[in-house]
Coordinates of C-alpha atoms in Angstrom, one line a residue:
X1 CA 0.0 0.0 0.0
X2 CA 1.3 3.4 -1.2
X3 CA 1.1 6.1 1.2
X4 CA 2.8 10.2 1.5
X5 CA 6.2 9.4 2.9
X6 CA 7.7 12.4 3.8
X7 CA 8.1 15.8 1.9
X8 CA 11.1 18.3 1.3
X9 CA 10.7 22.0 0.6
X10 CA 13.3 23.6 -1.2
X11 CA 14.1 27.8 -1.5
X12 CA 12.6 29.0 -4.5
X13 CA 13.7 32.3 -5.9
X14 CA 10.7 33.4 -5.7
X15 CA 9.2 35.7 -2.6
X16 CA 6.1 36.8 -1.1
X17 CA 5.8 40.2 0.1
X18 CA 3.4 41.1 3.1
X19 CA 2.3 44.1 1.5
X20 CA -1.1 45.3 -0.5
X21 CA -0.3 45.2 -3.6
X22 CA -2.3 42.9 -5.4
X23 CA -1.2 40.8 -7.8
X24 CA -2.0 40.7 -11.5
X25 CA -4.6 38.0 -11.5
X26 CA -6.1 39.1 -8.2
X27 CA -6.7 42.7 -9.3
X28 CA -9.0 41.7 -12.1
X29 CA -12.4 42.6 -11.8
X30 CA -15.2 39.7 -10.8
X31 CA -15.7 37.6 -13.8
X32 CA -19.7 37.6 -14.8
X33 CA -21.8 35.5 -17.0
X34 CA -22.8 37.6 -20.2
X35 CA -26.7 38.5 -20.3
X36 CA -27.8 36.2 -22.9
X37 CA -29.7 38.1 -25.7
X38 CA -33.1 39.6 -25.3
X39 CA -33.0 38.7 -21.2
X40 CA -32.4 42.4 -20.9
X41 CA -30.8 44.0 -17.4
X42 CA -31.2 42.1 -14.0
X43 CA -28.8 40.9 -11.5
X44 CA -25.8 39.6 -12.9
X45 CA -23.9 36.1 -10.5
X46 CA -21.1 36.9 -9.0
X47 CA -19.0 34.2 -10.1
X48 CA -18.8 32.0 -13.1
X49 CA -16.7 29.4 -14.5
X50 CA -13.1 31.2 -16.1
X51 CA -13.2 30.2 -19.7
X52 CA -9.6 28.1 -21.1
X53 CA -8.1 31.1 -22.1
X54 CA -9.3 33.2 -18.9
X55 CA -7.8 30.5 -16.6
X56 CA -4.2 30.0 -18.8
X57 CA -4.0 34.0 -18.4
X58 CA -4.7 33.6 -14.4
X59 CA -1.9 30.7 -14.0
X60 CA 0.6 32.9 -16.3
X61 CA 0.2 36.3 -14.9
X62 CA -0.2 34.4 -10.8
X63 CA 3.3 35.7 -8.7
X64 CA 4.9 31.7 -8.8
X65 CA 3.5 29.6 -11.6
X66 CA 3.9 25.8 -11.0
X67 CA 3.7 22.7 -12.3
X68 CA 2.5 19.2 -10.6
X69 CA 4.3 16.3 -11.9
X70 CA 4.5 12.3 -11.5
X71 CA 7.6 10.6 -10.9
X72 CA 7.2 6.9 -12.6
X73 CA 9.8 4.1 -13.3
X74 CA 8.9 0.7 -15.4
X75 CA 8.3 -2.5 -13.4
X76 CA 8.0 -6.1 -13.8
X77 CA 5.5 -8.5 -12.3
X78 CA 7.5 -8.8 -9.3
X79 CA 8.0 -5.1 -8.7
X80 CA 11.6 -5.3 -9.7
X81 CA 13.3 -2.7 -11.9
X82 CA 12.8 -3.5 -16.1
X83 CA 15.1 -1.7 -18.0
X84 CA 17.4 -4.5 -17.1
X85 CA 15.2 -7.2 -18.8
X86 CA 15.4 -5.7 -21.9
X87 CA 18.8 -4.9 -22.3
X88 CA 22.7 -5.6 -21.0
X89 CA 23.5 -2.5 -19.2
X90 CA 27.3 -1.4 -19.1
X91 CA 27.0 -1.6 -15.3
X92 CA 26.0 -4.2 -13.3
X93 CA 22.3 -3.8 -11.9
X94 CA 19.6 -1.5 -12.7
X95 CA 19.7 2.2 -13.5
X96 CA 18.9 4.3 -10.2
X97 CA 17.6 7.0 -11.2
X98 CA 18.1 7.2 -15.4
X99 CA 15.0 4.9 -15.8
X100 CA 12.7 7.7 -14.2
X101 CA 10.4 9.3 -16.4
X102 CA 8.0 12.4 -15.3
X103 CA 4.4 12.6 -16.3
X104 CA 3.4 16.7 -15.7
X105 CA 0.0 16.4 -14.4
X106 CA -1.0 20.1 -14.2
X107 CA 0.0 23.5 -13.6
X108 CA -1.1 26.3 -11.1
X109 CA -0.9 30.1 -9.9
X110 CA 0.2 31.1 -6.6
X111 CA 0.1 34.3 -5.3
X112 CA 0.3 34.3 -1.2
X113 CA 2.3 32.8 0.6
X114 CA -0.4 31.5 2.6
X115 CA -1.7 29.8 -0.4
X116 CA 1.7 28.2 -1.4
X117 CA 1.5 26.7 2.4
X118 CA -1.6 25.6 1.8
X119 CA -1.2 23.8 -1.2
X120 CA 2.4 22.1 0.0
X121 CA 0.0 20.6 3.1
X122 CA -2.7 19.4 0.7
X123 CA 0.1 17.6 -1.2
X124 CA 2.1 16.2 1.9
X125 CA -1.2 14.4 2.7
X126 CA -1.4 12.9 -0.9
X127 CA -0.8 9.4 -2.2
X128 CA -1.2 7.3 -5.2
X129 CA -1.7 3.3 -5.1
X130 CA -3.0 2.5 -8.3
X131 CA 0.2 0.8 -11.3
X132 CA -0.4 1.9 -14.3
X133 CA -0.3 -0.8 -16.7
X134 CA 1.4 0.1 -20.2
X135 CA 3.2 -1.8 -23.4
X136 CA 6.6 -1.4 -23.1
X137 CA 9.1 -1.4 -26.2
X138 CA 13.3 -1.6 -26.8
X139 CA 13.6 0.5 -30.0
X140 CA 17.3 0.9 -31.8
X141 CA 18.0 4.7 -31.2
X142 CA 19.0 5.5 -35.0
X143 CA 15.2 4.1 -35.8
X144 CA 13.8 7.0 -34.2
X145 CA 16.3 9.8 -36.3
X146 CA 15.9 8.1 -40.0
X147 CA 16.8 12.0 -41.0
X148 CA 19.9 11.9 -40.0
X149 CA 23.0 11.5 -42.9
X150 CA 24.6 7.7 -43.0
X151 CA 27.9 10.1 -43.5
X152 CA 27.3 11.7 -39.6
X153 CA 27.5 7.7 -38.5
X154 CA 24.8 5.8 -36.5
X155 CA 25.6 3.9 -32.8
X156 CA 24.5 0.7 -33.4
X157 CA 24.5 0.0 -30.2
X158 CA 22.4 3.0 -28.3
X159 CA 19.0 1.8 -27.6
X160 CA 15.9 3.7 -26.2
X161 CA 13.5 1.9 -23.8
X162 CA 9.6 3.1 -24.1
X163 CA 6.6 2.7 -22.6
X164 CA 2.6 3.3 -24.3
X165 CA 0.3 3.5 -21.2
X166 CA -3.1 1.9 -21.6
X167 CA -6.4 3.6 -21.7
X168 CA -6.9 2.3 -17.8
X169 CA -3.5 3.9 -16.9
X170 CA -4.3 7.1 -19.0
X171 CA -7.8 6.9 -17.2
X172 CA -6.1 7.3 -13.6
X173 CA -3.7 10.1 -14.1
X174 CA -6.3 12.0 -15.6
X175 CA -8.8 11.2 -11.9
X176 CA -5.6 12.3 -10.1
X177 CA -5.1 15.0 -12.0
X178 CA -8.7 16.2 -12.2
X179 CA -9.0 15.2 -8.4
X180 CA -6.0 17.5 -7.9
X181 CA -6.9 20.4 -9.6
X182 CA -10.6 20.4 -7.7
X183 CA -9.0 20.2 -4.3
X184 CA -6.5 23.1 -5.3
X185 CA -9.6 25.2 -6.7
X186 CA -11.3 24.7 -3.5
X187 CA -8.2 26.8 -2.2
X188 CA -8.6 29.5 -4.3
X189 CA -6.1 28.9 -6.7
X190 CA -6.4 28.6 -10.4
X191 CA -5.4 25.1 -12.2
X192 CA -5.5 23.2 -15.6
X193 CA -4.6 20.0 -16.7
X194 CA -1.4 19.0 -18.8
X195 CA -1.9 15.8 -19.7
X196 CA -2.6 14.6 -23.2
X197 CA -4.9 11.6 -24.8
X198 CA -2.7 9.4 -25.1
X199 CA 0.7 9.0 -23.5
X200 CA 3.7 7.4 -24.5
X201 CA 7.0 7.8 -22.6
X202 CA 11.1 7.6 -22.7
X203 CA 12.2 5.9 -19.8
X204 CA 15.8 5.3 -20.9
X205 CA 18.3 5.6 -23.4
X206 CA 21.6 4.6 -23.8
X207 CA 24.9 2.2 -24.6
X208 CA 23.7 -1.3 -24.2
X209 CA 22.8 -4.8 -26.1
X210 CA 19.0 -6.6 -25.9
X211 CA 18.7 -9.4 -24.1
X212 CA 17.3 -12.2 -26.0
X213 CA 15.8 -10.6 -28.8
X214 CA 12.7 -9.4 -27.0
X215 CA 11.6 -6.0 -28.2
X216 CA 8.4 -5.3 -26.7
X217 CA 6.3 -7.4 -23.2
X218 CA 3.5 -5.8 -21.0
X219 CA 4.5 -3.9 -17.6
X220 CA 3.5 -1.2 -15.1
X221 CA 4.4 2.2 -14.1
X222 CA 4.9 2.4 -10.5
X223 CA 4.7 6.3 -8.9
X224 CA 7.6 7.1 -6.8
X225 CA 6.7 10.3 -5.9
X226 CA 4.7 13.6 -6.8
X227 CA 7.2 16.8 -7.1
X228 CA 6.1 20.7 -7.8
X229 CA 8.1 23.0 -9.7
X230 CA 8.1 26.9 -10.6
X231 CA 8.2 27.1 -14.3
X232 CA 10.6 30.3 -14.3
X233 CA 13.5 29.5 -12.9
X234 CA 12.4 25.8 -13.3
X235 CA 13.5 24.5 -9.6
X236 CA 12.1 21.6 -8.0
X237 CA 10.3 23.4 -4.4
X238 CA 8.4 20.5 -3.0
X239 CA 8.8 16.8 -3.3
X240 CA 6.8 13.7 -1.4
X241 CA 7.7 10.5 -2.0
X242 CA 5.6 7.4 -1.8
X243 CA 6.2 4.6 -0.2
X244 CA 5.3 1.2 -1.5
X245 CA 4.7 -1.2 2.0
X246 CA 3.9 -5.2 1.2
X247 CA 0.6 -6.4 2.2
X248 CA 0.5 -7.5 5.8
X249 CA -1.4 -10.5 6.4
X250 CA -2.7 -8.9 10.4
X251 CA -6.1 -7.7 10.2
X252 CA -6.4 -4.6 11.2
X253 CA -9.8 -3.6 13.2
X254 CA -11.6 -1.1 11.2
X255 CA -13.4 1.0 13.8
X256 CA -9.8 2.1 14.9
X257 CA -10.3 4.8 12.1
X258 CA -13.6 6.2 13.1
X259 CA -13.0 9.7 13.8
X260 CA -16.8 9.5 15.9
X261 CA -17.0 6.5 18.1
X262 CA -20.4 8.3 19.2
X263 CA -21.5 6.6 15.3
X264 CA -20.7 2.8 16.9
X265 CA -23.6 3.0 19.3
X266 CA -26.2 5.1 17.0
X267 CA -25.5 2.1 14.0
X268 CA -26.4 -0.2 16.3
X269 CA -29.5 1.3 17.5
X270 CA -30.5 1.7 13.7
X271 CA -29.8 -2.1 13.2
X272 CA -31.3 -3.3 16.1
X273 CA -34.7 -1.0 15.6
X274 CA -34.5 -2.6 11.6
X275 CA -34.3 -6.3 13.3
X276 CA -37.3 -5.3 15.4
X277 CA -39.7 -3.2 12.6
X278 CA -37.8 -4.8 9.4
X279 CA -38.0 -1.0 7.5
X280 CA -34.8 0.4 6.8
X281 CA -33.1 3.2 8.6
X282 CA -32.9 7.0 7.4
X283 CA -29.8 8.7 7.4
X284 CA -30.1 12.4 6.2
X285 CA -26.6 14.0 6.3
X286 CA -26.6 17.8 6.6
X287 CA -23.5 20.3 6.0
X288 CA -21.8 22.5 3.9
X289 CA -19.5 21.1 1.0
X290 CA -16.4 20.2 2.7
X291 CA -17.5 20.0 6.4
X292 CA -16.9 16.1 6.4
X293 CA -20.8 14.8 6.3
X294 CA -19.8 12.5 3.3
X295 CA -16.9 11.3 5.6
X296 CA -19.5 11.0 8.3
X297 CA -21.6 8.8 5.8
X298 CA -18.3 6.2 4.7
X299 CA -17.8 6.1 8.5
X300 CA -21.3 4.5 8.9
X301 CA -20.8 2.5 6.1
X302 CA -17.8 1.2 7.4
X303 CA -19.6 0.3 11.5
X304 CA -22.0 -1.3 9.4
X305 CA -19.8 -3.4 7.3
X306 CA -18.5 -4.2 10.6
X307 CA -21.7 -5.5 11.8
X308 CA -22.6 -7.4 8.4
X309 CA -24.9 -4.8 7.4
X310 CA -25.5 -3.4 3.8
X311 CA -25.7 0.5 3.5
X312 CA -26.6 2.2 0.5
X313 CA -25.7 5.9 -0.2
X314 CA -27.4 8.1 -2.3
X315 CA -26.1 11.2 -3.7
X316 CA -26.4 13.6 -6.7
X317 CA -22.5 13.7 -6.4
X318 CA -22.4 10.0 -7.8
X319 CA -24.3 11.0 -10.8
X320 CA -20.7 13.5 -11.9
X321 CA -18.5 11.0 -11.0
X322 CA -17.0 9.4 -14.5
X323 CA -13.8 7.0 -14.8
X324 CA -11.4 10.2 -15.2
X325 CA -12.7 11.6 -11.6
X326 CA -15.2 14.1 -10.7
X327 CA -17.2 16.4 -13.3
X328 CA -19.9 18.7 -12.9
X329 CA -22.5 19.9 -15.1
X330 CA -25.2 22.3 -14.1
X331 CA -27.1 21.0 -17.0
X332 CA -27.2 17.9 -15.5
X333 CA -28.2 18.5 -12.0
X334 CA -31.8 17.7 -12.1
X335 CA -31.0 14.7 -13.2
X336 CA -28.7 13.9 -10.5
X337 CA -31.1 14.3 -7.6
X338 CA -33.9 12.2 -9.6
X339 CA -31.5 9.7 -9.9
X340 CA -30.3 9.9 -6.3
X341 CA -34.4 9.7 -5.2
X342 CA -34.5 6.3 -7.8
X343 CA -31.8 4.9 -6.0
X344 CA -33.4 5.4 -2.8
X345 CA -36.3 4.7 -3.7
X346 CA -35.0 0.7 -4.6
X347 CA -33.2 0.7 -1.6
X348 CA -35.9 0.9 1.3
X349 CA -38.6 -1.2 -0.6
X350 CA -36.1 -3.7 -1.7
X351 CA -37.0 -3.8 -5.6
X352 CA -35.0 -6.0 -7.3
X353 CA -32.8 -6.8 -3.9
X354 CA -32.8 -7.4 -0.9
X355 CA -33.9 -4.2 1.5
X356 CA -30.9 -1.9 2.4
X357 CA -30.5 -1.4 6.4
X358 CA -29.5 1.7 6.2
X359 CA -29.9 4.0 3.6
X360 CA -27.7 7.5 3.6
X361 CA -29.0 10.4 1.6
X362 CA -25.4 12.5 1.2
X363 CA -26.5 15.9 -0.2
X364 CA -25.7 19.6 1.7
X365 CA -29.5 19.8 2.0
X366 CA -29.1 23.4 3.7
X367 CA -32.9 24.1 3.7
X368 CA -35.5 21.3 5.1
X369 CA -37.2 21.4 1.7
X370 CA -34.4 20.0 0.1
X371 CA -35.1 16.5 2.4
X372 CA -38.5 16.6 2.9
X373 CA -39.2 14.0 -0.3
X374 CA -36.8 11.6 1.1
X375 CA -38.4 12.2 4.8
X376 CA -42.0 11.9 4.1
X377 CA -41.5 8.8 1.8
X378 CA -39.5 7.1 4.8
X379 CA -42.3 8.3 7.3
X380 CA -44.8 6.5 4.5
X381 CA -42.5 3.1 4.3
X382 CA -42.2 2.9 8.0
X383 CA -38.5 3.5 8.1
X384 CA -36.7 5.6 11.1
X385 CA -35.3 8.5 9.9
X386 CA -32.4 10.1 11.5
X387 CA -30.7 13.7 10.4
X388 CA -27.2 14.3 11.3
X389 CA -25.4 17.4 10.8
X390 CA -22.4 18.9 10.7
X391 CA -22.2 22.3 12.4
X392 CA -20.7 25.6 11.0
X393 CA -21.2 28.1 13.6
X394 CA -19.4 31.3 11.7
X395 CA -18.0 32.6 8.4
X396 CA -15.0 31.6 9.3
X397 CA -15.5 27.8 9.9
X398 CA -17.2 28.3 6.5
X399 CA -14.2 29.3 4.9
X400 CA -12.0 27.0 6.4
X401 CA -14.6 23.7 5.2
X402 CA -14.6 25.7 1.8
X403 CA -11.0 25.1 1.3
X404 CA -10.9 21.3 1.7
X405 CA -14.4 20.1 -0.2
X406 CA -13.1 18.2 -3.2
X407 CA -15.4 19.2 -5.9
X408 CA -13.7 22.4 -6.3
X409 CA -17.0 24.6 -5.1
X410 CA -15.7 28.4 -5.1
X411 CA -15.8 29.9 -1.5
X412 CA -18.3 32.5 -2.0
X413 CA -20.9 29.7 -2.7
X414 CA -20.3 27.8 0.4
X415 CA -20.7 31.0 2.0
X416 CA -23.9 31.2 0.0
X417 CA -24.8 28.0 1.2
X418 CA -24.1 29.0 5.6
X419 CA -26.3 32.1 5.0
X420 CA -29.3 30.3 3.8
X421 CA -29.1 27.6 6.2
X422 CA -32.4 26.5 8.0
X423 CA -32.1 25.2 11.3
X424 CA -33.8 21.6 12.4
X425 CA -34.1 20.9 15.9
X426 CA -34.5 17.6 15.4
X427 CA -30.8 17.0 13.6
X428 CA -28.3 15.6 15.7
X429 CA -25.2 17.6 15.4
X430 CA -21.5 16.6 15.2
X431 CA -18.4 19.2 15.2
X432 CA -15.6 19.3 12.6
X433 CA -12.6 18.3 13.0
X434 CA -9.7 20.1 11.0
X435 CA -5.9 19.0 10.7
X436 CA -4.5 22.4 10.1
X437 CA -5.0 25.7 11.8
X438 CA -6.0 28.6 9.9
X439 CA -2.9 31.0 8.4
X440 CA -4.3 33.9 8.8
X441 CA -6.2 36.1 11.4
X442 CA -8.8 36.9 9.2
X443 CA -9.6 34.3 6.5
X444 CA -12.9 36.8 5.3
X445 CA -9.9 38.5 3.4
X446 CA -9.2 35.7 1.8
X447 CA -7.8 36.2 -2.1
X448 CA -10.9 34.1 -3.0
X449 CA -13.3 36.2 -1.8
X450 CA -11.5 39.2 -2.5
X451 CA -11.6 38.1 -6.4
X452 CA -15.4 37.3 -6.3
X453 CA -16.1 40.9 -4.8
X454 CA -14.0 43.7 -5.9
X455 CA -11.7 43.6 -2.9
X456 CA -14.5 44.1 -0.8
X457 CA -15.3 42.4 2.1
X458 CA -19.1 41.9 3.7
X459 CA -19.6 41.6 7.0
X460 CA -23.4 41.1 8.8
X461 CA -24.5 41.1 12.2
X462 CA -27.1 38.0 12.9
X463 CA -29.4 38.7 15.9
X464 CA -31.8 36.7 17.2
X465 CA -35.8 37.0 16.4
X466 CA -36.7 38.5 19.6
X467 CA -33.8 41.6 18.9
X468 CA -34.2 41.6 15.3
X469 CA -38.7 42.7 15.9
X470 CA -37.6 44.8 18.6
X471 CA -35.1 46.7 16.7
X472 CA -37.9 46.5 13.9
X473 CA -40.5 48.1 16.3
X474 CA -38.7 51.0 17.2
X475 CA -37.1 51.7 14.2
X476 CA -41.4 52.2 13.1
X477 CA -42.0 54.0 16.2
X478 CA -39.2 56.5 14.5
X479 CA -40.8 56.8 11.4
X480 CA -44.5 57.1 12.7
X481 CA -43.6 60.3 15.2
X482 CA -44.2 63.5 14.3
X483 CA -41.5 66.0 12.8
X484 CA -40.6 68.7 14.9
X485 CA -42.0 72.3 13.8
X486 CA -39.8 74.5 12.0
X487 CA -37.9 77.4 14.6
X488 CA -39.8 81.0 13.8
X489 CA -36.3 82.9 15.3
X490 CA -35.9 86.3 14.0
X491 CA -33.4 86.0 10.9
X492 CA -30.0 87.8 12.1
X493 CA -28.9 90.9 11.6
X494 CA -25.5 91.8 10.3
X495 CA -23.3 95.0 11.7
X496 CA -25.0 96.9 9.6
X497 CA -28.6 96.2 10.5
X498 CA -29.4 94.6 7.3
X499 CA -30.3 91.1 7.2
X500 CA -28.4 87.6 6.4
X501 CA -29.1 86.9 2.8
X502 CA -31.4 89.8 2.2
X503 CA -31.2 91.8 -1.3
X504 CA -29.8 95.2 -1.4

């Protein structure tokens, strides 16, 4: 199992200043959707997706441009190093670090360096499992420069080793790139992918004979590590490796990783009360995007597992969710939710299947409208409903779960979401739990926020009901009292005896 290893910051020769100045990408105006023709005026959104050529301009005018890239060698079946098995090499044993190739995921802006921090802590936490399978092919060097003049002579004996990924492979760096980029929008900063179609690779070149006559066999690329570098100078300023552990045969208990042991007892209430009434249970999870509800929801998936339960989660998220990763279309978000009501739906009356246990409806659901179809068709099939939530108590807990949701939902409509945000007694409410501190004293300032409102930053006092009617009351009484008659004082008199503003 591949996990983040360890991680090494190097100087760049770039800086950040604490001063106000903003930078080039940050002083631009809020980007706004176009009216669309005959619509006329109205109220424009504040934010709307950057078009290709808005979001290359953003990454090249940012304060420290950067680049993501995969470190890969070529293995064999048995994890070993496979330059060798296709050719002699001059020295004995494998290349160490000449068989490395590096796959540039994507590239970024930075212009804080808060967000720099932020982004080499997203990355320290990072790993990547999966092999990528690909064809791999010993190809005489001159083959590849039939151009060049017989009289300039050919090296018979340089060879190039190279690899073809698969569609499976080319599949998975695009998730991790796509996956990548969302987490490092969710920060604020701007990103793009790199990668191409297809992908085909040089892994090594050089003096040395072919073993056997075999030209071309099937292998993986294994990831060694992920490293970022600024594109100008080009200098290597964060690197984490991965380490590659063998399988251990102990079984590990799985509830050790449950962040809410308060979840053991409440799963087993839900599956006892399903043993007595045989209706399946109701999980509504509530919460902004990246507050941890959906982790919440894989966390009593995982008690239930435990227990020999099934649990069936459904989510509009699933319906975005394609083999190269996450993508969302607005046009398609009707659709999601019917689809997540379908799925529930099958799950509690047990169509086709046996009945679910416990069924989790994963959705923000901000507003109790939003839940009341999935409530009052539990209510109707005799199934317990439960509605946990994860709490926000301020704008700046809002900002802070903004930066870490991994569908790359801008911060201002998170915020969006927190203001709109209907209360339900009834929920059952759990706390976040963050790894990192914030950087800053005052994340409302946040680059983010400051692009999506003209450098301008909102702040509102919330007072309760009681306050809000009384304030109301006497702001009428105000308004309703008379105005006070106007003075009838003698105009004054200058030294002259004439009067203030009179005509000669």
């Amino acid at each position: 199992m591949a996990k983040s290893k360890s991680v090494s910051t190097e100087s760049s020769a770039m800086s950040f200043r604490r001063d106000n100045k903003p930078s080039p990408s940050s002083a631009r105006p809020a980007r706004r959707a176009p009216a669309r023709k005959g619509q006329g005026g109205g109220k424009k959104s504040a934010w709307s997706e950057p078009s290709a050529a808005e979001l290359e301009q953003s990454i090249l005018t940012s304060r420290l441009p950067l680049r993501v890239a995969l470190r890969v060698h070529l293995v064999d079946a048995a994890g070993d190093a496979a330059v060798s098995t296709f050719v002699k090499l001059p020295v004995a044993g494998a290349p160490r670090n000449d068989d490395m190739a590096e796959i540039v995921l994507l590239e970024c802006g930075v212009n804080t360096w808060e967000e720099l921090v932020e982004m080499q802590r997203l990355l320290d936490r990072h790993s990547m499992r999966a092999r990528l399978p690909c064809r791999a092919m010993v190809t005489p060097f001159h083959h590849l420069n039939e151009e060049q003049d017989d009289d300039e002579g050919r090296d018979e004996d340089k060879w190039r080793v190279q690899v073809q990924l698969q569609a499976s492979a080319v599949d998975a760096l695009w998730r991790e790139a796509n996956n990548l980029m969302l987490r490092l929008n969710s920060l604020g900063l701007p990103a793009r992918s790199l990668l191409a179609e297809s992908i085909s690779l040089s892994l090594w070149e050089g003096q040395a004979e072919p073993r056997g006559g075999s030209f071309e066999c099937m292998g993986e690329l294994q990831c060694k590590e992920l490293i970022v570098m600024s594109v100008s100078p080009e200098q290597v300023i964060q690197r984490v490796m991965f380490a590659f552990e063998p399988a251990s045969r102990v079984v590990h208990d799985p509830l050790v990783a449950v962040r809410y042991p308060e979840l053991v007892s409440l799963v087993d209430e839900m599956l006892e009360a399903f043993e007595k009434t045989g209706s399946s249970q109701l999980v509504i999870l509530r919460g902004v995007p990246g507050s941890g509800k959906s982790s919440l929801g894989r966390e009593i998936a995982t008690i239930a597992h435990d227990r020999g339960a099934e649990t069936v989660i459904c989510s509009a998220d699933l319906h975005f969710e394609t083999p190269r990763g996450y993508v969302f279309d607005p046009k398609e978000l009707t659709r999601a939710h019917e689809r997540a009501q379908a799925s529930f739906a099958d799950a509690i009356s047990g169509i086709g299947k046996r009945r679910a246990k416990i069924v989790v409806v994963d959705n923000t659901n901000t507003q109790r409208w939003e839940y009341e179809t999935y409530e009052n068709a539990a209510r109707q099939a005799n199934c317990g409903v439960h509605i946990l939530e994860m709490r926000c108590p301020d704008v700046p807990t809002c900002l802070r779960m903004a930066q870490r949701n991994s569908h790359g939902v801008p911060a201002v409509k998170v915020v969006a979401m927190f203001q709109r945000w209907e209360h339900d007694d009834r929920a059952r409410v759990f706390s976040p739990q963050f790894e990192f501190p914030l950087l800053t004293p005052n994340p409302i300032t946040r680059p983010a926020l400051k692009l999506s409102h003209h450098h301008v930053a909102y702040v509102g006092l919330f007072i309760e009901e009681t306050s809000r009617q009384d304030l109301l009351s006497q702001q009428a009484q105000k308004q309703a009292a008379p105005a006070p008659a106007p003075s009838k004082e003698a105009p004054a008199q200058d030294k002259k005896g004439g009067k203030k503003g009179g005509k000669k």
